[in-house]
Coordinates of C-alpha atoms in Angstrom, one line a residue:
M1 CA -67.4 -49.8 -6.8
I2 CA -66.1 -48.4 -10.1
D3 CA -67.4 -44.9 -9.1
Q4 CA -65.4 -45.2 -5.8
I5 CA -62.2 -46.1 -7.7
L6 CA -62.6 -43.3 -10.3
S7 CA -63.4 -40.7 -7.6
A8 CA -60.0 -41.3 -5.8
P9 CA -57.8 -43.4 -8.1
E10 CA -54.5 -42.5 -6.3
R11 CA -55.9 -43.7 -3.0
F12 CA -57.2 -46.9 -4.6
L13 CA -53.7 -47.8 -5.7
S14 CA -52.6 -48.4 -2.1
L15 CA -55.5 -50.7 -1.2
T16 CA -55.5 -54.5 -1.1
I17 CA -58.4 -56.5 -2.4
A18 CA -59.7 -56.9 1.2
E19 CA -59.4 -53.2 1.9
L20 CA -61.2 -52.3 -1.4
S21 CA -64.0 -54.7 -0.8
E22 CA -64.5 -53.4 2.7
A23 CA -64.6 -49.8 1.5
A24 CA -67.1 -50.7 -1.2
G25 CA -69.2 -52.9 1.0
T26 CA -68.8 -55.9 -1.1
S27 CA -66.8 -59.2 -1.1
D28 CA -63.3 -60.1 -2.3
A29 CA -64.8 -62.4 -4.9
T30 CA -66.8 -59.5 -6.4
V31 CA -63.7 -57.4 -6.8
V32 CA -61.9 -60.3 -8.5
R33 CA -64.9 -60.9 -10.9
L34 CA -65.1 -57.2 -11.7
V35 CA -61.4 -57.0 -12.6
Q36 CA -61.7 -60.1 -14.8
H37 CA -64.8 -58.7 -16.4
L38 CA -62.9 -55.6 -17.4
G39 CA -60.4 -57.9 -19.2
F40 CA -57.5 -57.9 -16.7
G41 CA -55.6 -61.0 -15.7
G42 CA -55.7 -60.1 -12.0
Y43 CA -56.0 -57.4 -9.4
Q44 CA -52.3 -56.4 -9.6
E45 CA -52.5 -56.0 -13.4
F46 CA -55.6 -53.8 -13.0
K47 CA -53.8 -51.5 -10.5
L48 CA -50.7 -51.5 -12.7
Q49 CA -52.6 -50.3 -15.8
L50 CA -54.4 -47.7 -13.8
S51 CA -51.2 -46.4 -12.3
R52 CA -49.7 -46.1 -15.8
A53 CA -52.7 -44.1 -17.0
L54 CA -52.4 -41.8 -14.0
A55 CA -48.6 -41.4 -14.5
V56 CA -49.0 -40.0 -18.0
N57 CA -50.0 -36.5 -16.6
R58 CA -47.7 -36.8 -13.6
K59 CA -44.7 -37.6 -15.7
G60 CA -45.3 -35.0 -18.3
D61 CA -43.6 -32.5 -16.1
L62 CA -40.5 -34.7 -15.9
V63 CA -39.7 -34.7 -19.6
V64 CA -36.6 -32.7 -20.5
E65 CA -37.4 -30.2 -23.3
T66 CA -35.0 -28.6 -25.7
Q67 CA -35.6 -25.1 -24.3
D68 CA -35.0 -26.2 -20.7
A69 CA -32.4 -24.2 -18.7
S70 CA -29.8 -26.1 -16.7
V71 CA -31.6 -25.5 -13.4
T72 CA -34.8 -26.9 -14.9
V73 CA -33.0 -30.0 -16.2
L74 CA -31.5 -30.5 -12.7
R75 CA -34.9 -30.3 -11.1
K76 CA -36.5 -32.7 -13.6
V77 CA -33.6 -35.2 -13.2
F78 CA -34.1 -35.2 -9.4
D79 CA -37.8 -35.3 -9.6
S80 CA -37.5 -38.3 -12.0
A81 CA -35.3 -40.1 -9.6
T82 CA -37.9 -39.6 -6.8
T83 CA -40.7 -40.7 -9.1
A84 CA -38.8 -43.8 -10.2
L85 CA -38.2 -44.9 -6.6
G86 CA -41.7 -44.2 -5.5
D87 CA -43.4 -45.9 -8.4
T88 CA -41.1 -48.9 -8.0
L89 CA -41.8 -49.3 -4.3
E90 CA -45.5 -49.0 -5.1
H91 CA -45.5 -51.9 -7.6
L92 CA -43.0 -54.2 -6.0
S93 CA -44.4 -57.5 -4.8
P94 CA -43.6 -58.0 -1.1
E95 CA -44.0 -61.7 -1.5
A96 CA -41.4 -61.7 -4.4
V97 CA -39.0 -59.6 -2.3
S98 CA -39.3 -62.0 0.6
A99 CA -38.9 -65.0 -1.6
A100 CA -35.8 -63.5 -3.3
V101 CA -34.2 -62.8 0.1
Q102 CA -34.8 -66.3 1.3
A103 CA -33.2 -67.7 -1.9
L104 CA -30.1 -65.5 -1.3
V105 CA -29.9 -66.6 2.3
L106 CA -29.8 -70.3 1.2
A107 CA -27.5 -69.7 -1.8
R108 CA -24.1 -71.3 -2.1
H109 CA -23.2 -68.8 -4.8
I110 CA -24.9 -65.7 -6.2
E111 CA -24.4 -64.9 -9.9
L112 CA -25.5 -61.5 -11.4
I113 CA -25.7 -60.8 -15.1
G114 CA -26.4 -57.8 -17.2
V115 CA -25.3 -56.0 -20.3
G116 CA -24.8 -52.2 -20.9
G117 CA -26.4 -50.2 -18.1
S118 CA -27.8 -53.3 -16.6
G119 CA -24.2 -54.6 -16.3
V120 CA -23.4 -51.6 -14.1
V121 CA -26.3 -52.6 -11.8
A122 CA -25.0 -56.2 -11.7
Q123 CA -21.5 -55.0 -10.7
H124 CA -23.0 -53.0 -7.9
G125 CA -24.7 -56.2 -6.7
Q126 CA -21.4 -58.0 -6.8
Y127 CA -19.8 -55.3 -4.7
R128 CA -22.6 -55.5 -2.1
G129 CA -22.3 -59.3 -1.9
L130 CA -18.5 -59.3 -1.6
R131 CA -18.6 -56.8 1.1
L132 CA -20.7 -59.3 3.1
G133 CA -18.2 -62.0 2.4
L134 CA -20.5 -64.0 0.1
S135 CA -19.6 -66.0 -2.9
C136 CA -20.9 -63.4 -5.4
R137 CA -19.9 -62.5 -9.0
A138 CA -21.1 -60.2 -11.7
T139 CA -20.6 -61.1 -15.4
T140 CA -21.4 -58.7 -18.2
D141 CA -20.0 -60.6 -21.2
P142 CA -22.7 -62.8 -22.8
G143 CA -20.1 -65.2 -24.1
Q144 CA -19.0 -65.8 -20.5
F145 CA -22.3 -65.7 -18.6
M146 CA -24.0 -68.2 -21.1
T147 CA -21.5 -70.8 -20.1
I148 CA -21.6 -69.9 -16.4
C149 CA -25.4 -70.0 -16.2
S150 CA -25.5 -73.4 -17.8
L151 CA -23.2 -74.8 -15.1
L152 CA -25.0 -73.3 -12.1
E153 CA -26.2 -75.7 -9.4
P154 CA -29.6 -76.0 -7.6
T155 CA -27.9 -74.3 -4.6
D156 CA -27.1 -71.2 -6.7
V157 CA -29.1 -68.1 -7.4
L158 CA -29.0 -66.1 -10.6
I159 CA -30.0 -62.4 -10.5
A160 CA -30.7 -61.4 -14.2
V161 CA -30.8 -57.7 -14.8
S162 CA -32.6 -56.3 -17.8
F163 CA -35.0 -53.3 -17.6
T164 CA -36.7 -54.1 -20.9
G165 CA -36.9 -57.8 -20.1
V166 CA -36.3 -58.7 -23.7
T167 CA -32.5 -58.7 -24.0
E168 CA -31.9 -62.0 -25.9
Q169 CA -28.7 -63.0 -24.2
I170 CA -30.1 -62.3 -20.7
V171 CA -33.3 -64.2 -21.4
Q172 CA -31.4 -67.2 -22.8
A173 CA -29.0 -67.2 -19.9
A174 CA -32.0 -67.2 -17.4
R175 CA -33.4 -70.2 -19.3
L176 CA -30.1 -72.1 -19.0
A177 CA -29.8 -71.3 -15.3
R178 CA -33.4 -72.5 -14.7
Q179 CA -32.8 -75.7 -16.6
A180 CA -29.7 -76.3 -14.5
G181 CA -31.8 -76.1 -11.4
A182 CA -30.7 -72.7 -10.1
T183 CA -33.2 -70.1 -8.7
V184 CA -33.7 -67.3 -11.1
V185 CA -34.5 -63.7 -9.8
A186 CA -35.4 -61.2 -12.6
L187 CA -34.7 -57.6 -12.0
T188 CA -36.7 -56.0 -14.8
G189 CA -39.3 -53.4 -15.8
L190 CA -43.0 -53.5 -15.3
G191 CA -45.2 -56.0 -17.1
R192 CA -45.0 -59.5 -18.3
T193 CA -41.7 -60.0 -20.2
P194 CA -39.8 -62.9 -21.7
L195 CA -37.3 -62.6 -18.8
S196 CA -40.0 -62.6 -16.1
R197 CA -41.6 -65.7 -17.6
R198 CA -38.3 -67.5 -17.1
A199 CA -37.8 -66.4 -13.5
H200 CA -38.9 -67.9 -10.3
H201 CA -39.2 -64.4 -8.7
T202 CA -39.7 -61.1 -10.5
L203 CA -38.7 -57.7 -9.0
S204 CA -40.2 -55.0 -11.2
T205 CA -38.9 -51.4 -11.5
S206 CA -40.5 -48.3 -13.0
A207 CA -38.7 -45.3 -14.5
P208 CA -39.6 -42.3 -16.5
G209 CA -37.5 -41.5 -19.6
D210 CA -37.3 -39.2 -22.6
R211 CA -35.1 -38.7 -25.6
Y212 CA -32.4 -37.0 -23.5
R213 CA -32.4 -39.7 -20.8
P214 CA -32.9 -43.3 -21.9
E215 CA -35.5 -45.1 -19.7
G216 CA -33.0 -47.9 -19.1
L217 CA -30.5 -45.5 -17.6
A218 CA -33.2 -44.0 -15.3
A219 CA -34.0 -47.5 -14.1
Q220 CA -30.6 -48.0 -12.6
L221 CA -31.4 -46.1 -9.4
P222 CA -34.4 -48.2 -8.3
Q223 CA -32.7 -51.4 -9.4
I224 CA -29.7 -50.6 -7.3
A225 CA -32.0 -49.7 -4.4
I226 CA -33.6 -53.1 -4.7
L227 CA -30.3 -54.9 -4.6
D228 CA -29.3 -52.9 -1.6
A229 CA -32.5 -53.9 0.1
L230 CA -32.0 -57.6 -0.8
F231 CA -28.4 -57.8 0.6
T232 CA -29.3 -55.7 3.6
S233 CA -32.2 -58.0 4.4
L234 CA -29.8 -60.9 4.0
H235 CA -27.4 -59.3 6.4
V236 CA -30.1 -58.7 9.0
S237 CA -31.4 -62.2 8.8
Q238 CA -27.9 -63.6 9.5
D239 CA -27.1 -61.4 12.5
P240 CA -25.2 -61.6 14.8
Y241 CA -23.2 -64.3 12.9
L242 CA -22.6 -62.3 9.8
S243 CA -21.6 -59.1 11.6
E244 CA -19.2 -60.9 13.8
R245 CA -17.7 -62.6 10.8
L246 CA -17.2 -59.2 9.1
S247 CA -15.7 -57.8 12.2
R248 CA -13.1 -60.5 12.3
A249 CA -12.2 -59.8 8.6
A250 CA -11.9 -56.1 9.3
A251 CA -9.7 -56.8 12.3
A252 CA -7.5 -59.0 10.2
R253 CA -7.1 -56.3 7.6
R254 CA -6.2 -53.7 10.2
G255 CA -3.6 -56.1 11.7
L256 CA -2.1 -56.7 8.3
N257 CA -1.9 -52.9 7.5
A258 CA -0.2 -52.3 10.8
E259 CA 2.5 -54.9 10.0
L260 CA 3.1 -53.3 6.6
A261 CA 3.2 -49.8 8.0
P262 CA 6.8 -48.3 8.0

C-alpha cells in the first residue's frame, strides 16, 4: 500500500479511506493501522503532512525573489492565489463546513472577531451577513470583543478569525464564548492550534507566503471565500423565505428613494 501511495501521491490526496483500501485490495482498518503505525494521529493528518511535503517543490515557483520583474511578480501573486484556494478546498472538512452552516442557520446572532488582516476578513463576513438581513457584527478591538464574547448566548455563533491560530486575544475570546455556551467556529490555518482546540468547528485555510508577502495576508482570499460559501449556503437553505424578505427590503428602499427624489 505504501508503494501505491508513493507512486502517485497527488492522486492519493483525493482518496477517502474506503477508496484507498479498495485500490490497495485491503480493509479500512488496515489503512487506519498503517497510518497510526507511521506515527500520525489519523488519516487526515497523514494526508495533510504528505500534502505539505509535496507542496514544498510546487510552491518554490511562487516565491517572489529580489530580481523578479513586475510581470513575474504579477504571475506569482496570481498563481499563489490559485494555489491558496486549491489547497484550502482540498483540506477543508466537508463535515465541519456543513456543521458551521447549520450553526449559522440556527443562530440568533453571529459575531465575527479578528485583529489586523484577520479583522479585514471578519468585516467582510459582517457585510455578507448584513446583506442577508441577519443579526451580524464584526469586532476588531480586543478590548471590545473580550466583553462581547463573554456575554454571548447559547443561541449565538462566534466566528473567530486567526490564520496562525495563536493570537492570544482571539484564543481567549473563543474560550470566553465557549464558556458562555455559544457555538465557536474557528477560521484558521492548517494544523492543530490553540484556537482550533477551543472551537466546536474548525475551517482550515492554506496559503503560500514569502518575505515580500506575509502568509497571513495571502490567507485572506481563501478565508473570504469560505465566509462567502457559508453565508451563501445559509441563504440557499432558507429559500424562498430569505429571498422574498430581501426583495421586500429592496422594494422599500426603492420606494424611499423615489420619495426623496426631487
